[in-house]
């Protein structure tokens, strides 16, 4: 079966007929995009692998309930993003609540991490990390609030329109625009701190 | 973001654009192309960087008004106003550029630009060291970003482009944003780990999914049940209304059945036999004759019911009590829970779980 000509909706149709190869086609279309999003969100490749696999497993096992009037890519990104954000929230609760008073959403995290931004004198592990994820811009993205990160990655890596991002993130359009603009402003600032 | 509406400008044009040597119309064309083309953006970025290293950025030949503004904003730590421009006028462009940069880095970083997305929240120093806005006229950084990524509506795009044509300050800002936007567009995808697919498929029950999908697509009953499920009351008040509305016809039907079957000559079996007999006749006989039979059957039942009522006052009284109670309950429930629209509210979600 040759799927390359078919759009996602038709491939899903074949998958629902029980064809393993159609699931494979959906994976080959979205495993890299989904994994890329998740790994840039959690900045831990093996954890990202688990979360991205979880997203596909969840989506595929519920494929019979997928609404074909909805874009498959938006659906899979929504599932992956929900899983990832849930994970980050849980992790934050586990770590932050122990040693820090709960401050403004995400601010403590951002400030803390900003100190670790590689700046010429990187520690060895930061160095390998920034190598793996392509250097300073990746590291800077890693220091944004998770919501900003998702929005910016969906915008620039996936080329999604703002309203699609709003749909995937289940947020109002205006909020998404603000996240993206603020996120970029923070990135610009972070990158300038490093090069200055 | 990958399909290009316009062809790539030739290398010379991009270089000239980076050097601000293009006439406004041609520059606008390139600008428009850059909005949709990461490749050309990065080429322009390269030229801009090169020019910057040579300290021959034409964009840094400022207007007199801009220079005045810069000088007016210099705090006391800076060289005395008035001397710097003159020295700069005589100095080679490279020195002038450096001087201006230095001056701009001394400027107080008050607030953001008008309409900037980060204007809410704590005031943060502007790392670009850009001069504060002149009036309200400059587009905010959100607009500049929108211009660079091609997300502005045509009307706003036109306004921002027109502004940039006349405002070297904002062109600087756009130039500062361009490298970041280009780098973000170049992020791309990372390879998925080996064995990703097989790990996923090992935990997907393809046959079960297909079976559920098949059942779903074949059974209209299931769809009816789902629809009923969506119309089902969602609160105890909703159930009260449904109960009240249902009580009246239920009670009336029950009363009629009781009254009819209470007739000594009428049994349930007898009614079924009669119905079967009439139905057979309907099927065998002509339509017209059958219609006649149906009319006589209906009339017969009505007469039988009236006779039953006359001859069996006990069950009749009981059914009237039930009927009255049902009606009263319905009316009471309806009065209590109006308005009804709140019951119909139901949300449809795309969430998978
Ligand atoms: Zn191009
Ligand atoms: Zn301006």
Short mmCIF file of C-alpha atoms and ligand atoms in Angstrom, two decimals:
data_model
loop_
_atom_site.label_atom_id
_atom_site.label_comp_id
_atom_site.label_asym_id
_atom_site.label_seq_id
_atom_site.Cartn_x
_atom_site.Cartn_y
_atom_site.Cartn_z
CA UNK A 1 0.00 0.00 0.00
CA UNK A 2 1.42 3.37 -1.04
CA UNK A 3 0.30 6.12 1.29
CA UNK A 4 2.54 9.00 0.28
CA UNK A 5 -0.13 10.49 -1.98
CA UNK A 6 -2.86 10.32 0.64
CA UNK A 7 -3.66 13.02 3.14
CA UNK A 8 -3.73 12.28 6.86
CA UNK A 9 -7.46 11.76 6.95
CA UNK A 10 -7.33 8.96 4.37
CA UNK A 11 -4.36 7.34 6.07
CA UNK A 12 -6.36 7.35 9.31
CA UNK A 13 -9.19 5.71 7.37
CA UNK A 14 -6.86 2.89 6.35
CA UNK A 15 -5.58 2.58 9.90
CA UNK A 16 -9.15 2.18 11.11
CA UNK A 17 -9.51 -0.72 8.70
CA UNK A 18 -6.85 -2.42 10.77
CA UNK A 19 -3.84 -1.85 8.53
CA UNK A 20 -0.66 -1.76 10.55
CA UNK A 21 1.16 -0.05 7.67
CA UNK A 22 -1.17 2.96 7.88
CA UNK A 23 -0.20 3.44 11.53
CA UNK A 24 3.39 3.23 10.34
CA UNK A 25 2.75 5.97 7.81
CA UNK A 26 1.27 8.25 10.47
CA UNK A 27 4.32 7.59 12.60
CA UNK A 28 6.71 8.37 9.79
CA UNK A 29 4.88 11.65 9.23
CA UNK A 30 4.74 12.75 12.85
CA UNK A 31 7.33 10.94 14.95
CA UNK A 32 10.01 13.53 14.24
CA UNK A 33 7.78 16.60 14.70
CA UNK A 34 6.25 15.25 17.90
CA UNK A 35 9.53 14.02 19.34
CA UNK A 36 11.20 17.34 18.44
CA UNK A 37 8.53 19.30 20.27
CA UNK A 38 8.63 17.12 23.35
CA UNK A 39 12.41 16.92 23.62
CA UNK A 40 12.70 20.69 23.34
CA UNK A 41 10.06 20.97 26.04
CA UNK A 42 11.57 18.58 28.59
CA UNK A 43 15.23 18.78 27.44
CA UNK A 44 15.81 15.14 28.35
CA UNK A 45 15.95 12.80 25.35
CA UNK A 46 15.01 9.57 27.10
CA UNK A 47 12.13 11.18 28.97
CA UNK A 48 11.05 12.85 25.75
CA UNK A 49 11.08 9.48 24.01
CA UNK A 50 8.76 8.05 26.66
CA UNK A 51 6.38 11.01 26.50
CA UNK A 52 6.27 11.11 22.71
CA UNK A 53 5.64 7.36 22.52
CA UNK A 54 2.93 7.73 25.14
CA UNK A 55 1.27 10.37 22.98
CA UNK A 56 1.19 8.13 19.92
CA UNK A 57 0.01 5.11 21.91
CA UNK A 58 -2.79 7.15 23.41
CA UNK A 59 -3.78 8.65 20.07
CA UNK A 60 -3.65 5.37 18.14
CA UNK A 61 -5.61 3.38 20.70
CA UNK A 62 -8.28 6.07 20.62
CA UNK A 63 -8.16 6.50 16.85
CA UNK A 64 -11.73 5.21 16.49
CA UNK A 65 -12.87 8.25 18.45
CA UNK A 66 -10.84 10.68 16.33
CA UNK A 67 -13.07 13.24 14.63
CA UNK A 68 -12.02 13.35 10.95
CA UNK A 69 -13.22 16.94 10.59
CA UNK A 70 -10.32 17.83 12.87
CA UNK A 71 -6.74 18.05 11.60
CA UNK A 72 -4.81 14.95 12.59
CA UNK A 73 -1.62 16.94 13.13
CA UNK A 74 -3.38 19.28 15.54
CA UNK A 75 -4.82 16.29 17.36
CA UNK A 76 -1.53 14.49 17.87
CA UNK A 77 0.23 17.71 18.89
CA UNK A 78 -2.54 18.48 21.34
CA UNK A 79 -2.20 15.08 22.97
CA UNK A 80 1.59 15.31 23.09
CA UNK A 81 1.50 18.84 24.47
CA UNK A 82 -1.05 17.96 27.16
CA UNK A 83 1.05 15.00 28.28
CA UNK A 84 4.21 17.09 28.32
CA UNK A 85 2.72 20.05 30.15
CA UNK A 86 1.14 17.70 32.69
CA UNK A 87 4.51 16.09 33.22
CA UNK A 88 6.30 19.42 33.64
CA UNK A 89 3.68 20.60 36.12
CA UNK A 90 3.99 17.43 38.14
CA UNK A 91 7.76 17.67 38.11
CA UNK A 92 7.60 21.31 39.15
CA UNK A 93 5.29 20.45 42.03
CA UNK A 94 7.67 17.70 43.12
CA UNK A 95 10.76 19.88 43.11
CA UNK A 96 9.68 23.47 43.64
CA UNK A 97 7.23 23.01 46.50
CA UNK A 98 9.93 21.34 48.59
CA UNK A 99 12.51 24.09 48.73
CA UNK A 100 10.92 27.24 47.42
CA UNK A 101 7.80 29.19 48.33
CA UNK A 102 5.37 29.00 45.44
CA UNK A 103 5.91 32.20 43.51
CA UNK A 104 4.48 33.49 40.26
CA UNK A 105 3.83 30.85 37.64
CA UNK A 106 7.10 29.81 36.07
CA UNK A 107 9.10 32.82 37.18
CA UNK A 108 11.18 31.05 39.77
CA UNK A 109 12.04 28.41 37.26
CA UNK A 110 13.03 30.91 34.60
CA UNK A 111 15.20 32.96 36.93
CA UNK A 112 16.90 29.90 38.33
CA UNK A 113 17.67 28.45 34.95
CA UNK A 114 18.82 31.71 33.48
CA UNK A 115 21.88 31.49 35.67
CA UNK A 116 22.87 28.29 33.90
CA UNK A 117 22.79 29.67 30.41
CA UNK A 118 25.99 28.61 28.67
CA UNK A 119 28.22 31.62 28.29
CA UNK A 120 31.66 30.71 27.10
CA UNK A 121 32.36 28.94 30.37
CA UNK A 122 29.83 26.14 30.11
CA UNK A 123 29.96 23.19 32.45
CA UNK A 124 30.69 19.94 30.62
CA UNK A 125 27.13 18.64 30.86
CA UNK A 126 25.65 21.88 29.65
CA UNK A 127 28.10 21.80 26.82
CA UNK A 128 27.04 18.34 25.66
CA UNK A 129 23.41 19.26 26.18
CA UNK A 130 23.67 22.37 24.08
CA UNK A 131 25.53 20.34 21.47
CA UNK A 132 22.78 17.76 21.35
CA UNK A 133 20.08 20.35 21.03
CA UNK A 134 21.97 22.49 18.58
CA UNK A 135 23.56 25.16 20.71
CA UNK A 136 22.65 28.48 22.26
CA UNK A 137 19.29 29.10 20.65
CA UNK A 138 18.09 25.69 21.85
CA UNK A 139 19.40 26.36 25.33
CA UNK A 140 17.71 29.75 25.37
CA UNK A 141 14.40 28.19 24.33
CA UNK A 142 14.82 25.74 27.18
CA UNK A 143 14.79 28.64 29.60
CA UNK A 144 11.45 30.02 28.55
CA UNK A 145 8.26 29.23 30.41
CA UNK A 146 6.84 25.96 29.06
CA UNK A 147 3.81 27.70 27.57
CA UNK A 148 6.01 30.16 25.67
CA UNK A 149 8.17 27.27 24.52
CA UNK A 150 5.27 25.28 23.07
CA UNK A 151 3.87 28.29 21.28
CA UNK A 152 7.18 29.33 19.77
CA UNK A 153 8.10 25.81 18.70
CA UNK A 154 4.72 25.23 17.07
CA UNK A 155 5.07 28.54 15.30
CA UNK A 156 8.63 28.28 14.04
CA UNK A 157 9.32 24.57 13.78
CA UNK A 158 5.92 23.43 12.58
CA UNK A 159 4.90 26.66 10.87
CA UNK A 160 1.45 26.46 12.45
CA UNK A 161 -0.84 29.47 12.17
CA UNK A 162 -1.67 31.33 15.36
CA UNK A 163 -5.23 30.02 15.47
CA UNK A 164 -4.02 26.44 15.09
CA UNK A 165 -1.64 26.96 17.99
CA UNK A 166 -4.50 28.37 20.04
CA UNK A 167 -6.48 25.25 19.22
CA UNK A 168 -3.65 22.87 20.08
CA UNK A 169 -2.86 24.67 23.34
CA UNK A 170 -6.53 25.21 24.16
CA UNK A 171 -5.92 28.89 24.79
CA UNK A 172 -7.50 32.10 23.47
CA UNK A 173 -5.88 33.46 20.31
CA UNK A 174 -4.78 36.67 22.03
CA UNK A 175 -3.01 34.72 24.76
CA UNK A 176 -1.10 32.71 22.18
CA UNK A 177 0.00 35.87 20.36
CA UNK A 178 1.18 37.36 23.63
CA UNK A 179 3.07 34.18 24.55
CA UNK A 180 4.86 34.12 21.22
CA UNK A 181 5.80 37.80 21.26
CA UNK A 182 6.94 37.73 24.87
CA UNK A 183 8.76 34.48 24.34
CA UNK A 184 10.67 35.94 21.43
CA UNK A 185 11.48 39.07 23.43
CA UNK A 186 12.89 36.90 26.19
CA UNK A 187 14.87 34.87 23.69
CA UNK A 188 16.31 38.01 22.17
CA UNK A 189 17.29 39.21 25.59
CA UNK A 190 18.80 35.87 26.60
CA UNK A 191 20.84 35.62 23.43
CA UNK A 192 22.07 39.18 23.78
CA UNK A 193 23.16 38.60 27.36
CA UNK A 194 25.30 35.76 26.10
CA UNK A 195 26.89 37.51 23.16
CA UNK A 196 27.33 40.87 24.89
CA UNK B 1 5.98 28.90 5.66
CA UNK B 2 7.76 26.85 3.06
CA UNK B 3 6.01 27.82 -0.15
CA UNK B 4 7.19 31.01 -1.78
CA UNK B 5 4.83 33.33 -3.53
CA UNK B 6 7.71 35.38 -4.98
CA UNK B 7 11.00 34.24 -6.56
CA UNK B 8 14.25 34.57 -4.62
CA UNK B 9 15.95 37.91 -5.33
CA UNK B 10 19.39 37.60 -6.91
CA UNK B 11 22.35 37.61 -4.57
CA UNK B 12 23.24 41.18 -5.55
CA UNK B 13 19.79 42.40 -4.61
CA UNK B 14 20.03 40.84 -1.17
CA UNK B 15 23.43 42.36 -0.62
CA UNK B 16 22.18 45.75 -1.75
CA UNK B 17 19.18 45.33 0.53
CA UNK B 18 21.38 44.57 3.50
CA UNK B 19 23.41 47.64 2.58
CA UNK B 20 20.23 49.75 2.28
CA UNK B 21 21.20 50.59 -1.26
CA UNK B 22 17.99 49.52 -2.92
CA UNK B 23 15.36 52.09 -3.98
CA UNK B 24 12.32 51.98 -1.67
CA UNK B 25 10.09 50.05 -4.07
CA UNK B 26 12.68 47.31 -4.71
CA UNK B 27 13.49 47.20 -1.00
CA UNK B 28 9.85 46.66 -0.20
CA UNK B 29 9.73 43.78 -2.65
CA UNK B 30 12.73 42.14 -1.03
CA UNK B 31 11.26 42.80 2.41
CA UNK B 32 8.08 41.04 1.36
CA UNK B 33 10.04 38.09 0.09
CA UNK B 34 12.11 37.89 3.25
CA UNK B 35 8.94 37.60 5.25
CA UNK B 36 8.24 34.24 3.65
CA UNK B 37 11.75 32.96 2.93
CA UNK B 38 14.08 31.86 5.72
CA UNK B 39 16.90 31.14 3.28
CA UNK B 40 17.06 34.68 1.93
CA UNK B 41 16.59 36.07 5.42
CA UNK B 42 19.68 34.25 6.58
CA UNK B 43 21.60 35.44 3.55
CA UNK B 44 20.65 39.03 4.32
CA UNK B 45 21.60 38.38 7.90
CA UNK B 46 25.01 37.25 6.74
CA UNK B 47 25.52 40.40 4.67
CA UNK B 48 24.31 42.56 7.53
CA UNK B 49 26.77 40.88 9.87
CA UNK B 50 29.58 41.35 7.40
CA UNK B 51 28.72 45.00 6.92
CA UNK B 52 28.52 45.37 10.67
CA UNK B 53 32.00 43.93 11.07
CA UNK B 54 33.27 46.37 8.46
CA UNK B 55 31.50 49.09 10.40
CA UNK B 56 30.03 50.37 7.22
CA UNK B 57 26.39 49.88 7.99
CA UNK B 58 24.62 52.56 5.93
CA UNK B 59 21.63 52.31 8.29
CA UNK B 60 23.79 53.95 10.91
CA UNK B 61 24.07 57.16 8.97
CA UNK B 62 21.34 58.82 10.99
CA UNK B 63 19.12 61.75 10.24
CA UNK B 64 19.76 65.02 12.04
CA UNK B 65 16.56 64.57 13.99
CA UNK B 66 17.71 61.21 15.21
CA UNK B 67 21.05 62.62 16.31
CA UNK B 68 19.31 65.38 18.23
CA UNK B 69 17.15 62.85 19.94
CA UNK B 70 20.14 60.80 20.91
CA UNK B 71 21.97 63.78 22.27
CA UNK B 72 18.95 64.99 24.19
CA UNK B 73 18.71 61.64 25.94
CA UNK B 74 22.37 61.37 26.96
CA UNK B 75 22.77 61.48 30.75
CA UNK B 76 25.45 63.51 32.48
CA UNK B 77 27.92 60.62 32.40
CA UNK B 78 28.15 60.96 28.64
CA UNK B 79 30.42 63.43 26.85
CA UNK B 80 29.04 66.94 26.80
CA UNK B 81 26.28 67.36 24.24
CA UNK B 82 27.29 69.35 21.23
CA UNK B 83 30.87 68.17 21.04
CA UNK B 84 30.19 64.62 20.00
CA UNK B 85 28.32 65.30 16.76
CA UNK B 86 30.96 67.68 15.55
CA UNK B 87 33.74 65.25 16.22
CA UNK B 88 31.69 62.57 14.61
CA UNK B 89 31.07 64.68 11.54
CA UNK B 90 34.79 64.90 10.94
CA UNK B 91 35.57 61.33 11.86
CA UNK B 92 35.40 58.43 9.40
CA UNK B 93 32.05 56.58 9.33
CA UNK B 94 33.42 53.72 11.36
CA UNK B 95 34.21 55.93 14.33
CA UNK B 96 30.92 57.73 14.03
CA UNK B 97 29.09 54.44 14.08
CA UNK B 98 30.97 53.27 17.13
CA UNK B 99 30.30 56.55 18.87
CA UNK B 100 26.60 56.35 18.17
CA UNK B 101 26.44 52.83 19.47
CA UNK B 102 28.21 53.94 22.61
CA UNK B 103 25.82 56.83 23.03
CA UNK B 104 22.84 54.63 22.54
CA UNK B 105 24.08 52.20 25.13
CA UNK B 106 24.05 55.05 27.65
CA UNK B 107 20.48 55.96 27.03
CA UNK B 108 18.07 55.42 29.91
CA UNK B 109 16.02 52.30 29.19
CA UNK B 110 12.62 53.65 30.13
CA UNK B 111 9.73 51.30 29.53
CA UNK B 112 9.13 49.49 26.29
CA UNK B 113 7.93 50.78 22.97
CA UNK B 114 4.38 51.88 22.58
CA UNK B 115 2.20 48.85 22.07
CA UNK B 116 4.99 46.40 22.79
CA UNK B 117 3.67 43.06 24.01
CA UNK B 118 5.86 43.20 27.07
CA UNK B 119 4.64 46.61 28.12
CA UNK B 120 2.50 45.00 30.81
CA UNK B 121 4.20 43.55 33.81
CA UNK B 122 7.46 44.69 35.34
CA UNK B 123 9.42 47.22 33.36
CA UNK B 124 12.47 45.54 31.97
CA UNK B 125 15.50 47.31 30.55
CA UNK B 126 15.50 47.31 26.80
CA UNK B 127 18.59 45.30 25.89
CA UNK B 128 18.82 46.78 22.44
CA UNK B 129 19.62 50.18 23.88
CA UNK B 130 17.20 51.69 21.39
CA UNK B 131 16.09 55.28 21.68
CA UNK B 132 12.71 55.66 23.34
CA UNK B 133 9.81 56.21 20.96
CA UNK B 134 9.32 59.65 19.55
CA UNK B 135 5.59 59.93 19.86
CA UNK B 136 3.10 57.16 19.56
CA UNK B 137 4.00 56.54 15.94
CA UNK B 138 6.44 53.65 16.07
CA UNK B 139 5.06 50.15 15.64
CA UNK B 140 5.53 47.92 18.68
CA UNK B 141 7.92 45.01 18.69
CA UNK B 142 4.93 42.71 18.22
CA UNK B 143 4.26 44.46 14.91
CA UNK B 144 7.92 44.24 13.95
CA UNK B 145 7.88 40.52 14.70
CA UNK B 146 4.65 40.18 12.77
CA UNK B 147 6.21 41.92 9.79
CA UNK B 148 9.19 39.60 9.82
CA UNK B 149 7.14 36.43 10.10
CA UNK B 150 4.44 37.54 7.67
CA UNK B 151 1.53 37.35 10.09
CA UNK B 152 0.26 40.94 9.78
CA UNK B 153 -3.04 41.68 8.12
CA UNK B 154 -2.60 43.49 4.78
CA UNK B 155 -3.76 46.83 6.18
CA UNK B 156 -1.40 46.74 9.14
CA UNK B 157 1.42 45.37 7.00
CA UNK B 158 1.04 48.32 4.68
CA UNK B 159 1.15 50.79 7.55
CA UNK B 160 4.20 49.18 9.16
CA UNK B 161 6.05 49.00 5.85
CA UNK B 162 5.30 52.62 5.13
CA UNK B 163 6.58 53.54 8.56
CA UNK B 164 9.77 51.56 8.12
CA UNK B 165 10.43 53.31 4.83
CA UNK B 166 10.66 56.62 6.65
CA UNK B 167 12.01 55.53 10.03
CA UNK B 168 15.63 54.33 10.20
CA UNK B 169 15.17 53.76 13.93
CA UNK B 170 12.50 51.11 13.34
CA UNK B 171 14.50 49.65 10.48
CA UNK B 172 17.24 49.14 13.04
CA UNK B 173 14.78 47.40 15.31
CA UNK B 174 13.64 45.14 12.51
CA UNK B 175 17.26 44.40 11.73
CA UNK B 176 17.84 43.44 15.35
CA UNK B 177 14.94 41.02 15.27
CA UNK B 178 15.75 39.43 11.94
CA UNK B 179 18.59 37.15 13.08
CA UNK B 180 16.48 35.70 15.90
CA UNK B 181 13.54 35.07 13.59
CA UNK B 182 15.80 33.42 11.03
CA UNK B 183 17.44 31.22 13.65
CA UNK B 184 14.07 30.12 14.98
CA UNK B 185 12.90 29.23 11.48
CA UNK B 186 16.03 27.15 11.01
CA UNK B 187 15.47 25.03 14.12
CA UNK B 188 13.84 22.22 12.20
CA UNK B 189 13.12 18.71 13.42
CA UNK B 190 15.33 16.42 15.41
CA UNK B 191 15.62 12.74 14.49
CA UNK B 192 13.39 10.38 16.45
CA UNK B 193 15.23 7.78 18.53
CA UNK B 194 15.87 4.37 16.99
CA UNK B 195 13.15 1.87 17.70
CA UNK B 196 10.56 4.57 18.29
CA UNK B 197 8.02 3.10 15.89
CA UNK B 198 8.22 -0.48 17.06
CA UNK B 199 7.98 0.63 20.69
CA UNK B 200 4.77 2.50 19.86
CA UNK B 201 3.23 -0.24 17.76
CA UNK B 202 3.97 -2.85 20.42
CA UNK B 203 1.47 -1.07 22.64
CA UNK B 204 -1.22 -0.31 20.05
CA UNK B 205 -4.01 -2.85 19.68
CA UNK B 206 -4.66 -2.35 15.98
CA UNK B 207 -7.34 -5.01 15.77
CA UNK B 208 -9.27 -3.69 18.76
CA UNK B 209 -9.22 -0.16 17.33
CA UNK B 210 -10.37 -1.43 13.95
CA UNK B 211 -13.12 -3.48 15.56
CA UNK B 212 -14.41 -0.52 17.56
CA UNK B 213 -14.28 1.67 14.46
CA UNK B 214 -16.23 -0.96 12.49
CA UNK B 215 -18.93 -1.24 15.12
CA UNK B 216 -19.13 2.51 15.34
CA UNK B 217 -19.57 2.94 11.63
CA UNK B 218 -22.09 0.08 11.23
CA UNK B 219 -24.53 0.65 14.04
CA UNK B 220 -27.09 3.41 13.65
CA UNK B 221 -28.58 2.22 16.93
CA UNK B 222 -25.34 3.14 18.64
CA UNK B 223 -25.43 6.55 17.09
CA UNK B 224 -29.04 6.95 18.26
CA UNK B 225 -28.02 5.92 21.75
CA UNK B 226 -25.17 8.44 21.68
CA UNK B 227 -27.58 11.13 20.58
CA UNK B 228 -29.94 10.15 23.39
CA UNK B 229 -26.97 10.27 25.74
CA UNK B 230 -26.27 13.83 24.67
CA UNK B 231 -29.93 14.86 25.21
CA UNK B 232 -30.02 13.14 28.60
CA UNK B 233 -30.56 15.56 31.49
CA UNK B 234 -27.30 16.68 33.13
CA UNK B 235 -28.60 17.74 36.53
CA UNK B 236 -31.13 16.63 39.09
CA UNK B 237 -33.32 19.54 38.03
CA UNK B 238 -33.12 18.26 34.48
CA UNK B 239 -34.25 14.83 35.62
CA UNK B 240 -37.18 16.46 37.50
CA UNK B 241 -38.37 18.19 34.35
CA UNK B 242 -38.01 15.07 32.25
CA UNK B 243 -39.86 13.13 34.94
CA UNK B 244 -42.63 15.69 35.16
CA UNK B 245 -43.07 15.84 31.40
CA UNK B 246 -43.05 12.06 31.20
CA UNK B 247 -45.51 11.56 34.07
CA UNK B 248 -48.54 12.99 32.27
CA UNK B 249 -48.57 10.80 29.14
CA UNK B 250 -47.47 7.77 31.14
CA UNK B 251 -50.30 8.21 33.61
CA UNK B 252 -52.83 8.86 30.84
CA UNK B 253 -51.78 5.77 28.88
CA UNK B 254 -51.80 3.66 32.01
CA UNK B 255 -55.27 4.89 32.92
CA UNK B 256 -56.60 4.13 29.42
CA UNK B 257 -55.11 0.63 29.44
CA UNK B 258 -56.51 -0.03 32.88
CA UNK B 259 -59.95 1.23 31.86
CA UNK B 260 -60.04 -0.83 28.68
CA UNK B 261 -58.74 -4.07 30.15
CA UNK B 262 -61.12 -3.68 33.08
CA UNK B 263 -64.04 -4.41 30.73
CA UNK B 264 -65.25 -7.93 31.53
CA UNK B 265 -65.49 -8.95 27.87
CA UNK B 266 -62.11 -7.52 26.80
CA UNK B 267 -58.88 -9.35 27.52
CA UNK B 268 -55.38 -8.45 26.34
CA UNK B 269 -55.34 -11.66 24.31
CA UNK B 270 -58.63 -10.68 22.72
CA UNK B 271 -57.27 -7.28 21.64
CA UNK B 272 -54.16 -8.87 20.13
CA UNK B 273 -56.30 -11.39 18.24
CA UNK B 274 -58.53 -8.62 16.93
CA UNK B 275 -55.50 -6.58 15.84
CA UNK B 276 -53.94 -9.57 14.10
CA UNK B 277 -57.19 -10.33 12.34
CA UNK B 278 -57.66 -6.77 11.16
CA UNK B 279 -54.04 -6.55 10.05
CA UNK B 280 -54.34 -9.71 7.97
CA UNK B 281 -57.41 -8.28 6.35
CA UNK B 282 -55.55 -5.06 5.66
CA UNK B 283 -52.74 -6.89 3.96
CA UNK B 284 -55.05 -9.20 1.97
CA UNK B 285 -57.87 -6.80 1.15
CA UNK B 286 -57.78 -3.66 -0.92
CA UNK B 287 -56.48 -0.43 0.63
CA UNK B 288 -59.89 1.20 0.56
CA UNK B 289 -61.60 -1.65 2.38
CA UNK B 290 -58.80 -1.74 4.90
CA UNK B 291 -59.17 1.99 5.58
CA UNK B 292 -62.83 1.39 6.26
CA UNK B 293 -61.96 -1.40 8.64
CA UNK B 294 -59.43 0.79 10.38
CA UNK B 295 -62.08 3.49 10.87
CA UNK B 296 -64.51 1.00 12.29
CA UNK B 297 -61.76 -0.43 14.51
CA UNK B 298 -60.96 3.02 15.89
CA UNK B 299 -64.63 3.77 16.46
CA UNK B 300 -65.06 0.38 18.07
CA UNK B 301 -62.28 0.99 20.51
CA UNK B 302 -63.67 4.41 21.43
CA UNK B 303 -67.14 2.96 22.05
CA UNK B 304 -65.62 0.10 24.01
CA UNK B 305 -63.69 2.57 26.14
CA UNK B 306 -66.80 4.62 26.86
CA UNK B 307 -68.68 1.43 27.75
CA UNK B 308 -65.80 0.38 30.01
CA UNK B 309 -65.89 3.70 31.78
CA UNK B 310 -69.64 3.40 32.31
CA UNK B 311 -69.46 -0.16 33.56
CA UNK B 312 -66.32 -0.12 35.70
CA UNK B 313 -66.34 2.98 37.94
CA UNK B 314 -63.72 1.59 40.36
CA UNK B 315 -60.69 1.43 38.00
CA UNK B 316 -61.89 4.62 36.33
CA UNK B 317 -61.80 6.55 39.58
CA UNK B 318 -58.33 5.17 40.30
CA UNK B 319 -57.00 6.14 36.88
CA UNK B 320 -58.48 9.63 37.18
CA UNK B 321 -56.64 10.09 40.48
CA UNK B 322 -53.36 8.96 38.87
CA UNK B 323 -53.95 11.24 35.90
CA UNK B 324 -54.69 14.26 38.10
CA UNK B 325 -51.64 13.60 40.25
CA UNK B 326 -49.42 13.26 37.19
CA UNK B 327 -50.70 16.49 35.72
CA UNK B 328 -50.21 18.36 38.95
CA UNK B 329 -46.67 17.02 39.33
CA UNK B 330 -45.79 18.02 35.77
CA UNK B 331 -47.13 21.53 36.24
CA UNK B 332 -45.31 21.94 39.55
CA UNK B 333 -41.98 20.75 38.15
CA UNK B 334 -42.32 22.92 35.06
CA UNK B 335 -43.09 26.01 37.13
CA UNK B 336 -40.17 25.37 39.45
CA UNK B 337 -37.43 24.82 36.92
CA UNK B 338 -38.21 27.31 34.19
CA UNK B 339 -36.22 28.69 32.34
CA UNK B 340 -35.45 25.48 30.52
CA UNK B 341 -32.53 26.56 28.19
CA UNK B 342 -29.92 25.90 30.88
CA UNK B 343 -30.72 22.20 30.57
CA UNK B 344 -29.78 22.06 26.94
CA UNK B 345 -26.26 23.35 27.50
CA UNK B 346 -23.83 20.64 26.53
CA UNK B 347 -20.21 20.96 25.51
CA UNK B 348 -18.56 19.13 22.68
CA UNK B 349 -14.91 18.42 23.13
CA UNK B 350 -12.18 17.06 20.93
CA UNK B 351 -10.22 15.72 23.82
CA UNK B 352 -9.21 12.16 23.20
CA UNK B 353 -9.84 10.87 26.70
ZN1 LIG C 1 14.12 33.40 -1.01
ZN1 LIG C 2 9.79 54.18 13.81
#
